[in-house]
Structure formats: structure tokens, C-alpha cells
PDB file of C-alpha atoms in Angstrom:
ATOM      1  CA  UNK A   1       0.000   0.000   0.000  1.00  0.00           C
ATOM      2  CA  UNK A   2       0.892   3.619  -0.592  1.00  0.00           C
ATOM      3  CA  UNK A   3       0.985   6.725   1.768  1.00  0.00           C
ATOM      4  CA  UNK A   4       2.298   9.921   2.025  1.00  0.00           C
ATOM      5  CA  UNK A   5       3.532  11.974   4.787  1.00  0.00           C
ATOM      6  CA  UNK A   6       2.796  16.000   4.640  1.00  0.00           C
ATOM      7  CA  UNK A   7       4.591  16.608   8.184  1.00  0.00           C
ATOM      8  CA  UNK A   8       3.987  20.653   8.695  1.00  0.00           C
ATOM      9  CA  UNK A   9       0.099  21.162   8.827  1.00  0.00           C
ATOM     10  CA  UNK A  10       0.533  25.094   8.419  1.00  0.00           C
ATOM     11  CA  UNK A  11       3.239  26.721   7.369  1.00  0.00           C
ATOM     12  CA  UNK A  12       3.534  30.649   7.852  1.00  0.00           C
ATOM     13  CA  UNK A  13       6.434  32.581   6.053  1.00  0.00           C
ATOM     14  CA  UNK A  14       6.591  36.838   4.900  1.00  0.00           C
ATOM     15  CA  UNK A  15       5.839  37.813   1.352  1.00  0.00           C
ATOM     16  CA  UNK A  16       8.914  37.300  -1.181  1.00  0.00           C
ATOM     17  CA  UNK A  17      10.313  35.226   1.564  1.00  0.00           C
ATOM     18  CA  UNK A  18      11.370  31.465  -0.201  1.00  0.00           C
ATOM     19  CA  UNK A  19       9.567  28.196   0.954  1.00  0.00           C
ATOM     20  CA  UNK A  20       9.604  24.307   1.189  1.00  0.00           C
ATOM     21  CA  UNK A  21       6.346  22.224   1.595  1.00  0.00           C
ATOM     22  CA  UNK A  22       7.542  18.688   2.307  1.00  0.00           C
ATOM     23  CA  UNK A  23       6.038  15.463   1.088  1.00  0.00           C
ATOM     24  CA  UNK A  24       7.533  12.127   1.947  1.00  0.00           C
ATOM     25  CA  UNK A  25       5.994   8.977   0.647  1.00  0.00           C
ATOM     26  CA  UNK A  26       6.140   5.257   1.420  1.00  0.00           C
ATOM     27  CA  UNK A  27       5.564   2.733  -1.422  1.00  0.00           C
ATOM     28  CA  UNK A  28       6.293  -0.917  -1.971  1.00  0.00           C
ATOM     29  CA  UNK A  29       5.809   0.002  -6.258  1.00  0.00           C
ATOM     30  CA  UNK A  30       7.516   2.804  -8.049  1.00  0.00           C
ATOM     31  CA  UNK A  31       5.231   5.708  -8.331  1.00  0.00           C
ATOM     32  CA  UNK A  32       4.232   9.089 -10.116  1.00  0.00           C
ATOM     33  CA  UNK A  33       3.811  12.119  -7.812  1.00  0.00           C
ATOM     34  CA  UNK A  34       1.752  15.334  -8.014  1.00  0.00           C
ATOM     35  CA  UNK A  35       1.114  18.819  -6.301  1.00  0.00           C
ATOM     36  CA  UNK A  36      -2.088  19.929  -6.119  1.00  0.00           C
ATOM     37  CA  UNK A  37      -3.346  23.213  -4.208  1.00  0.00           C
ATOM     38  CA  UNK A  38      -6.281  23.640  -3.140  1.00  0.00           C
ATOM     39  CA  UNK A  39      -8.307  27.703  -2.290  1.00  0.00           C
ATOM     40  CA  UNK A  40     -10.848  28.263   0.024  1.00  0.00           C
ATOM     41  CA  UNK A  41     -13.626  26.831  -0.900  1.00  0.00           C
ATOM     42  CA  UNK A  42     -12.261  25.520  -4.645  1.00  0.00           C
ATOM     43  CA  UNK A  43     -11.646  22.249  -5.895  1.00  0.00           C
ATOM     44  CA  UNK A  44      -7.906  21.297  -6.564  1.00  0.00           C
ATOM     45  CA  UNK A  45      -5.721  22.776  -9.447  1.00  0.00           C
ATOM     46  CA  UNK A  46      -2.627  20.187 -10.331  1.00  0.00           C
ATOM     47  CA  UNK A  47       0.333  22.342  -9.799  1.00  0.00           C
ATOM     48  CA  UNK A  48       2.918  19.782 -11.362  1.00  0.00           C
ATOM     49  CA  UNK A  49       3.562  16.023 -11.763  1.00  0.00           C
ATOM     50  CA  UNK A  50       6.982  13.468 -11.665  1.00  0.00           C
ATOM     51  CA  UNK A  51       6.360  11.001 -14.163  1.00  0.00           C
ATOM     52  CA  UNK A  52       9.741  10.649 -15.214  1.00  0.00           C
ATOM     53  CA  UNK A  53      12.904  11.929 -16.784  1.00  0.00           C
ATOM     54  CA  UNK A  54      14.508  14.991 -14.691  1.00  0.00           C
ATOM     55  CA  UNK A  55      14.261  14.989 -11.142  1.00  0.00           C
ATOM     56  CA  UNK A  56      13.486  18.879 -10.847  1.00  0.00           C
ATOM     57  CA  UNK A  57       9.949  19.691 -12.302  1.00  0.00           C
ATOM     58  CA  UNK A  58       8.860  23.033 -12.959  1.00  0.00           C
ATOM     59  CA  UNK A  59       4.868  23.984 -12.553  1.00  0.00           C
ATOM     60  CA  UNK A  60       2.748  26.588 -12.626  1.00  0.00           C
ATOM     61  CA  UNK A  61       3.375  30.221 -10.636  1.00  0.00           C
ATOM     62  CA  UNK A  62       6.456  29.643 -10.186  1.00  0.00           C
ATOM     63  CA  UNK A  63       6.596  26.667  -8.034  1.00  0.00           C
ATOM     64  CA  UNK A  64       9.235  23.125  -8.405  1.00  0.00           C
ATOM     65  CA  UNK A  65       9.635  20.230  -6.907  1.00  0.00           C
ATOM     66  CA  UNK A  66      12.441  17.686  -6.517  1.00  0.00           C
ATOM     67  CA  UNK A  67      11.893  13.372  -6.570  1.00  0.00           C
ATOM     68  CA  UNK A  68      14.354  12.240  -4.272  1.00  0.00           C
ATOM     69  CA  UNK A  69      14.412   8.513  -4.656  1.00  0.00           C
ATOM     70  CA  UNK A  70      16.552   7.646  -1.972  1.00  0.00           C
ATOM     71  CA  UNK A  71      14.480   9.651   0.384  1.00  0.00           C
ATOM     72  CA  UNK A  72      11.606   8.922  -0.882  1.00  0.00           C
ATOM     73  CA  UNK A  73      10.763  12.416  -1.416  1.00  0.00           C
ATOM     74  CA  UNK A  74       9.016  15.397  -3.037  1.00  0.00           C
ATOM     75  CA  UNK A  75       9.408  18.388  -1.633  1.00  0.00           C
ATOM     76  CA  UNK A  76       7.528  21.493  -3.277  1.00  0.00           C
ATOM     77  CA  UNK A  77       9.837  24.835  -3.350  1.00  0.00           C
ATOM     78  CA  UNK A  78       8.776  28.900  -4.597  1.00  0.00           C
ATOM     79  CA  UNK A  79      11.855  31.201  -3.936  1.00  0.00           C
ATOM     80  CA  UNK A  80       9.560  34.251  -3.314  1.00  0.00           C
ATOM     81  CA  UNK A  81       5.883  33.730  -2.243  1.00  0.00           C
ATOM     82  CA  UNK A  82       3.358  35.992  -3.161  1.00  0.00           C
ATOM     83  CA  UNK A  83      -0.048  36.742  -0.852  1.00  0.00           C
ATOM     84  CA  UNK A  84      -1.867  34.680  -3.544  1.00  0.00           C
ATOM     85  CA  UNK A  85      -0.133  31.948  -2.731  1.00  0.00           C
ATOM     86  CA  UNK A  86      -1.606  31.287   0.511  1.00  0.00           C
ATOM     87  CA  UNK A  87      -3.701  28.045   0.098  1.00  0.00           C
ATOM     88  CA  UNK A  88      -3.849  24.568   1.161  1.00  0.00           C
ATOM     89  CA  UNK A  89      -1.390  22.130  -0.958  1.00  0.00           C
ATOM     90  CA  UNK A  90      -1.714  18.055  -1.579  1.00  0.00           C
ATOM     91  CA  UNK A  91       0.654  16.224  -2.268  1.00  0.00           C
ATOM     92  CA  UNK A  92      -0.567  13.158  -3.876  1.00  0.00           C
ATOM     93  CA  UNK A  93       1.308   9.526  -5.295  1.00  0.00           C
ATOM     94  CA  UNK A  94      -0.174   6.947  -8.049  1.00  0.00           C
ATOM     95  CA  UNK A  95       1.306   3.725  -8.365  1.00  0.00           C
ATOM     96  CA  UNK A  96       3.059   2.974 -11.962  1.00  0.00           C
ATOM     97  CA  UNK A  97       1.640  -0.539 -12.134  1.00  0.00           C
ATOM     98  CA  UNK A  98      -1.799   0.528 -13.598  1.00  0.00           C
ATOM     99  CA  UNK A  99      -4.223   2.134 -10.979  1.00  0.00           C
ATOM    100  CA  UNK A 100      -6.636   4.765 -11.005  1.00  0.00           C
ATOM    101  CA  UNK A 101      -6.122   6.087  -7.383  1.00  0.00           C
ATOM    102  CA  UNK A 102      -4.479   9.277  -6.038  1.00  0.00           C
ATOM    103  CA  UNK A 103      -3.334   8.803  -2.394  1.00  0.00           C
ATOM    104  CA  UNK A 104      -3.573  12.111  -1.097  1.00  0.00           C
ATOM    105  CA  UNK A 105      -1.751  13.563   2.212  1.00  0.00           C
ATOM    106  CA  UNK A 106      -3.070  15.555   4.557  1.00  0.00           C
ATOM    107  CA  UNK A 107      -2.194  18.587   3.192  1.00  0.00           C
ATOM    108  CA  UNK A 108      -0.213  21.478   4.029  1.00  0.00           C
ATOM    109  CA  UNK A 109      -1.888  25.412   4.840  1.00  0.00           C
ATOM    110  CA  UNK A 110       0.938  28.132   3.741  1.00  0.00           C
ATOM    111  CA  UNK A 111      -0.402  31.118   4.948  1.00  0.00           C
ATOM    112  CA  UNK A 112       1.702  34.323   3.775  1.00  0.00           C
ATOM    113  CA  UNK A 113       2.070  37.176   5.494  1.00  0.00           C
ATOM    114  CA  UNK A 114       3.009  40.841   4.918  1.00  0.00           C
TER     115      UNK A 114
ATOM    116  CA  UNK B   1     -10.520  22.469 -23.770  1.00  0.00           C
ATOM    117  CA  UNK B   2     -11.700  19.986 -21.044  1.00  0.00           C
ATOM    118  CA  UNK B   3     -13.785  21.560 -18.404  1.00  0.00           C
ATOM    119  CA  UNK B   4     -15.680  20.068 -15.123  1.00  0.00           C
ATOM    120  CA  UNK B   5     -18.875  21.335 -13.267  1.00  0.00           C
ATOM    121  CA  UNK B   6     -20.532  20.724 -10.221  1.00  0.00           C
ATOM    122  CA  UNK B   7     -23.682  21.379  -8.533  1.00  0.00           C
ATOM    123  CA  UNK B   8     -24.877  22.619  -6.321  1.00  0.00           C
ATOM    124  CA  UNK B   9     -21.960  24.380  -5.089  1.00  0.00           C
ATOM    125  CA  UNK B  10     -23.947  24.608  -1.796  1.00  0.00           C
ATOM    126  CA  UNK B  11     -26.539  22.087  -0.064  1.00  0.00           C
ATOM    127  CA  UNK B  12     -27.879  22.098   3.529  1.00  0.00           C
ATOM    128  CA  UNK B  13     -30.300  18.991   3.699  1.00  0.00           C
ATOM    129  CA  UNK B  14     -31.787  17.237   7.206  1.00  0.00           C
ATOM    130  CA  UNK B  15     -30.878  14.500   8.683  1.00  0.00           C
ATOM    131  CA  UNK B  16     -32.496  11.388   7.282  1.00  0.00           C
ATOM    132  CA  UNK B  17     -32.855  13.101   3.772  1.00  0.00           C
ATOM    133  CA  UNK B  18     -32.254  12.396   0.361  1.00  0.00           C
ATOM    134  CA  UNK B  19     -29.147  13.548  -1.529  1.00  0.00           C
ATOM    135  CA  UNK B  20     -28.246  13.801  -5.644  1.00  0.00           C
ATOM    136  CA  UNK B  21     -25.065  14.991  -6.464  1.00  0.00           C
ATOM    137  CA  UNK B  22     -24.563  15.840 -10.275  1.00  0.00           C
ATOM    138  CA  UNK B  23     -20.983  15.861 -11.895  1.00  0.00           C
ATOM    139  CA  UNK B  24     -20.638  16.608 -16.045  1.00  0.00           C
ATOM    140  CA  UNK B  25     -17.621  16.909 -17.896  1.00  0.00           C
ATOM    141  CA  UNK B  26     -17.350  18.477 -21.189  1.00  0.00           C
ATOM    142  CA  UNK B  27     -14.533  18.412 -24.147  1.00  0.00           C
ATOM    143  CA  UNK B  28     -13.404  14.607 -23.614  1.00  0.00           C
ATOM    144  CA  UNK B  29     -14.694  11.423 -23.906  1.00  0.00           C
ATOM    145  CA  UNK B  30     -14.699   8.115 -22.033  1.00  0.00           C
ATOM    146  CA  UNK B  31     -12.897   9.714 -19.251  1.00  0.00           C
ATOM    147  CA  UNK B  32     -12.222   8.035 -15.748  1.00  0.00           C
ATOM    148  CA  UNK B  33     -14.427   9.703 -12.651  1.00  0.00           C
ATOM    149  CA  UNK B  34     -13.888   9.811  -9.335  1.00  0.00           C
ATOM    150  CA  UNK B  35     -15.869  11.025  -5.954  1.00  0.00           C
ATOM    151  CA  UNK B  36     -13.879  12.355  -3.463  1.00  0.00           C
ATOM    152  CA  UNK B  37     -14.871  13.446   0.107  1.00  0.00           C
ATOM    153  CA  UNK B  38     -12.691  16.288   1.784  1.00  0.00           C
ATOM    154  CA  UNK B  39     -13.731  16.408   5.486  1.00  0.00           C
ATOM    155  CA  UNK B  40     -12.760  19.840   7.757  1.00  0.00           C
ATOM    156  CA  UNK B  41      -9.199  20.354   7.882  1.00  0.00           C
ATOM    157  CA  UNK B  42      -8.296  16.735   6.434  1.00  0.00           C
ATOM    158  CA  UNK B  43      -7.043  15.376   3.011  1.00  0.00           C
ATOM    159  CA  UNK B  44      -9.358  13.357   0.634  1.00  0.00           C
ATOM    160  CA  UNK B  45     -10.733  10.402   0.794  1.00  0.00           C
ATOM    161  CA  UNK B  46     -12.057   8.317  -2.424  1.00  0.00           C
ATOM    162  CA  UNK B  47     -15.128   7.350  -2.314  1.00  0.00           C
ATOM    163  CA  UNK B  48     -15.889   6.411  -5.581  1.00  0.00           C
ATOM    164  CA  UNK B  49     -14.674   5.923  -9.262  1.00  0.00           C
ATOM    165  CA  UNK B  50     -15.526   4.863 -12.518  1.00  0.00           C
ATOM    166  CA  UNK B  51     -13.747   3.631 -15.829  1.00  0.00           C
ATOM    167  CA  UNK B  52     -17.114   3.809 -17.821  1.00  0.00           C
ATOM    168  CA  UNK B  53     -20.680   3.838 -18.262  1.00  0.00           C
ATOM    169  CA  UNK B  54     -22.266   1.249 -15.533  1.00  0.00           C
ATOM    170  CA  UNK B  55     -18.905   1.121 -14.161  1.00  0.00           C
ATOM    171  CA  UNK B  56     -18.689   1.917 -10.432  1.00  0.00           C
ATOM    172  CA  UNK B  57     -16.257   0.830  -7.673  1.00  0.00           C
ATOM    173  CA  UNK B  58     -16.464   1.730  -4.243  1.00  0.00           C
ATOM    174  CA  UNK B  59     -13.904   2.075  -1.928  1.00  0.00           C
ATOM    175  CA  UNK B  60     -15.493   2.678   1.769  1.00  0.00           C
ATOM    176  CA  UNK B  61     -18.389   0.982   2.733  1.00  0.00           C
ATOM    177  CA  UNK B  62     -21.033   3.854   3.351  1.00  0.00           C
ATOM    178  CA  UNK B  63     -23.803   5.417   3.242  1.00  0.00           C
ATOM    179  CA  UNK B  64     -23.553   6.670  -0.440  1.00  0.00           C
ATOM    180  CA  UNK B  65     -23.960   5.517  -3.792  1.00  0.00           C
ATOM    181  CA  UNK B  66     -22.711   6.344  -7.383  1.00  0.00           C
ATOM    182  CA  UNK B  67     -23.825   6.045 -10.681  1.00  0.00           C
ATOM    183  CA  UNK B  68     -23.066   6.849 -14.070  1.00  0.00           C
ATOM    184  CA  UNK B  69     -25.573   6.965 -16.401  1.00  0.00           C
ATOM    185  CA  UNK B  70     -23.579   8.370 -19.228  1.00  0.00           C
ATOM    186  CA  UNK B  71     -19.967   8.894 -20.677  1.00  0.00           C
ATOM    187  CA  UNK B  72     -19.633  12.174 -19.276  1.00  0.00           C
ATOM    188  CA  UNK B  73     -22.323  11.927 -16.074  1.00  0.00           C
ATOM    189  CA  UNK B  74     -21.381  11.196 -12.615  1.00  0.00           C
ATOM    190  CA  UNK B  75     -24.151  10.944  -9.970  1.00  0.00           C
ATOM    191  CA  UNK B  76     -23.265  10.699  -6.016  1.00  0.00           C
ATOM    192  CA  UNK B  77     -26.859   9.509  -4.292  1.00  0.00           C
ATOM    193  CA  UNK B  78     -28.358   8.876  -1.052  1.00  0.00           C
ATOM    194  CA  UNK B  79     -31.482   7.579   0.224  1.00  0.00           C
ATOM    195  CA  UNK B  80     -30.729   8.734   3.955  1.00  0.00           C
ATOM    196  CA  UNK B  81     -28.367  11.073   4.896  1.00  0.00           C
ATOM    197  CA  UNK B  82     -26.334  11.029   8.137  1.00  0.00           C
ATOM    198  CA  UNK B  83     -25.022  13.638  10.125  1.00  0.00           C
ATOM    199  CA  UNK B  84     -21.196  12.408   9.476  1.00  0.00           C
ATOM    200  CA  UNK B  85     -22.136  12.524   5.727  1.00  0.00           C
ATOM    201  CA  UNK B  86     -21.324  16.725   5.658  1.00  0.00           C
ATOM    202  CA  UNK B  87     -18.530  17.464   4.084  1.00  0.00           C
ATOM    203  CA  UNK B  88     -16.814  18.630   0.946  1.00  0.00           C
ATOM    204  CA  UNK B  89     -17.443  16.753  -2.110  1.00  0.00           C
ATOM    205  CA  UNK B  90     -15.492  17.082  -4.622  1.00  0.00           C
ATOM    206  CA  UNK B  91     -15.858  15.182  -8.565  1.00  0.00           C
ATOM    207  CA  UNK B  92     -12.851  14.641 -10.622  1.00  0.00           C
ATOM    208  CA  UNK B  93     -11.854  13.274 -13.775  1.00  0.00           C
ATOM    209  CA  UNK B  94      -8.684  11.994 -15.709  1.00  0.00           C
ATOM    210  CA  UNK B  95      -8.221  10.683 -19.203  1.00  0.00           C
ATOM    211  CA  UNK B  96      -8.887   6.876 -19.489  1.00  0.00           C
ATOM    212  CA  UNK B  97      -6.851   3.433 -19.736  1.00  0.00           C
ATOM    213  CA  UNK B  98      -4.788   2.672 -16.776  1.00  0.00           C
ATOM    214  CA  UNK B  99      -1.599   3.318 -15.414  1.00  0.00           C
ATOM    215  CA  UNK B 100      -1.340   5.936 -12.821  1.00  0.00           C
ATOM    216  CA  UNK B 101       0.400   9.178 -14.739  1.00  0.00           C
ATOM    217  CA  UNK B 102      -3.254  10.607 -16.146  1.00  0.00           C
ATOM    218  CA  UNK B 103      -3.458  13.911 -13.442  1.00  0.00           C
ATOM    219  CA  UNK B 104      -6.806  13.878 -11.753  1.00  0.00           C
ATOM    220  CA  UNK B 105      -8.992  17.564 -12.923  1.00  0.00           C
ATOM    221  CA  UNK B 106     -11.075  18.621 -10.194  1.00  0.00           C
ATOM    222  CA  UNK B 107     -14.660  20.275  -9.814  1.00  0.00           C
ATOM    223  CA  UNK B 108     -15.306  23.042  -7.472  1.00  0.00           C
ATOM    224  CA  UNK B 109     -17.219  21.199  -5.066  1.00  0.00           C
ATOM    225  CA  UNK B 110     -19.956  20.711  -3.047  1.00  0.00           C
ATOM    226  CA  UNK B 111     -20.255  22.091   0.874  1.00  0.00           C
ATOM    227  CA  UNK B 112     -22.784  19.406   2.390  1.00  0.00           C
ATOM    228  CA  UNK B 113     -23.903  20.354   5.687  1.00  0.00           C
ATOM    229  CA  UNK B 114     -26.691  18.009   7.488  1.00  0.00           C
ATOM    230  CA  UNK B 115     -28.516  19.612  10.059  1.00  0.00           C
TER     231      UNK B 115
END
């Protein structure tokens, strides 16, 4: 079975300050990992995926993320956050072997302040 | 361009009510569908999804039900509602076939709130 581990539940940091969301997983498979964030009272918006290839994907306003094999990791980075960018994020794993299901964590809440 | 939409985007129903959830999704076809339920200040949990028309799997044992009665329709039902059925609902869809790299789309939701 699959899991993954979002270990800060809110994370506060200034505007135009950097920041790391961490996202550890545990999985028996090999897997394909996404970042999803989620505004108040939205649905989710896919902010990038790892399906393979480079181990540093870009997404959308402005954010990466590195797979860490070895550490079974995916950590989701933005060298300057914005105001907008507070939100909740998901990270979220899919095995390779053919399955339909996103295991989501628990999320994380990056609240920015001024 | 694919889109996904939801209604209602609000519901307060009673205790021991019915419930009809409606999911469509426009500019693909055969697409996979999922039901997700987001409780307060927790991740999601999958409640239901489908690989076609007819096609539903469920994943907790509850008091909901799901249906698909065409390509692009999902339907999340109940004859009863309980008070730990509020919630956030959310619908989703990704492309179809298997293998886990299709990205899940999501709706806007639905705030449930039994009283």
C-alpha cells in the first residue's frame, strides 16, 4: 500500500520570503507524484507532476519540486511567495503498475504574510 | 478544452434526507471519474470511481452511492443522509486506460452540511 507523509500542517512565512512544503511517501511500487493546491472553498488545481525523466519539475506560478528517490521524497519549493499563494497544498502519489487512485496527504496550509 | 462542473456548489439537507449529487464533464470522452470526500481540515478520501458507463467501484463501505448513467455523467446519491455525511465533495476526472500518470482535474465542489 501507498501513503504519504505531509509533516507541517501550516506553514507561515513573509511575502517574497522562499519556501519548502515537504512530502515524503512510502511505497512498496515505483510511483508518479503530483502537487495539487487547493483555495478556500475551490476544488484542486494540479500544480505539477513526476512522471519521469529529470528529477526537478517546474509547474505553474512559479513553483518546483524535486523526486528524491533515496528519500523517498518530493518536496515542493517557490523562492519568493506571493499573498496569492496562501492556500492549502496536496501532495498526492499513483502507483506505476496501472491504478486509477491518487493517495492524497493531509495537506499542508501556507499562509503568507506581509 | 476539457472543463468540469458541479452542482450545487452549496446544499444544507436534514438529517435522514435524500441527496443527488450531479458531476458533467465536457470536451473529452470516455474519461475516468472519481468522488472524493474532503472532510474539515483533512485530506481526501475516495469514495468512488468509474472507468465507464455502468462502471462503479467503491472504496469505503457507506452510506452513499454512485452512478453513471452516461460517458460524461457522474451521480453521487443517497437515500438517507447522516449527520457524518457533511462534508466537501469534490468530482474529478482523468483521461482513461490505466496506469497511474493521467493527473486527476477537479470540480469546485460541493459544501454538504446536514442539520
Amino acid at each position: 500500500a501507498q501513503s504519504v507523509t505531509q509533516l507541517d500542517s501550516q506553514v507561515p512565512v513573509f511575502e517574497e520570503a522562499p519556501v519548502e512544503l515537504r512530502c515524503n511517501y512510502s511505497s512498496s511500487v515505483s510511483v508518479y507524484l503530483f502537487w495539487y493546491v487547493q483555495y478556500p472553498n475551490q476544488g484542486l488545481q494540479l500544480l505539477l507532476k513526476y512522471l519521469s525523466g529529470s528529477t526537478l519539475v517546474k509547474g505553474i506560478n512559479g513553483f518546483e519540486a524535486e523526486f528524491n528517490k533515496s528519500q523517498t521524497s518530493f518536496h515542493l519549493r517557490k523562492p519568493s511567495v506571493h499573498i496569492s499563494d496562501t492556500a492549502e497544498y496536496f501532495c498526492a502519489v499513483s502507483r506505476m503498475d496501472s491504478s486509477y487512485k491518487l493517495i492524497f496527504g493531509s495537506g499542508t496550509r501556507l499562509l503568507v504574510r506581509p | 478544452s476539457q472543463t468540469i462542473h458541479q452542482w450545487p456548489a452549496t446544499l444544507v439537507q436534514p438529517v435522514g434526507s435524500p441527496l443527488s449529487l450531479e458531476c458533467t464533464v465536457e470536451g473529452t470522452s470516455n474519461p475516468n471519474l472519481y468522488w472524493y470526500r474532503q472532510a474539515a481540515g483533512r485530506g481526501l478520501q475516495l469514495l468512488f470511481y468509474s472507468v465507464g458507463i455502468g462502471q462503479i467501484s467503491s472504496e469505503v463501505p457507506q452510506n452513499l452511492s454512485a452512478s453513471r448513467p452516461q460517458d460524461r455523467q457522474f451521480i453521487l446519491s443517497s437515500k438517507k443522509l447522516l449527520l457524518s455525511d457533511s462534508g466537501f465533495y469534490l468530482c474529478a476526472w482523468s483521461g482513461s486506460g490505466t496506469g497511474g500518470n493521467q493527473p486527476q482535474h477537479f470540480g469546485d465542489g460541493t459544501r454538504l452540511s446536514i442539520l
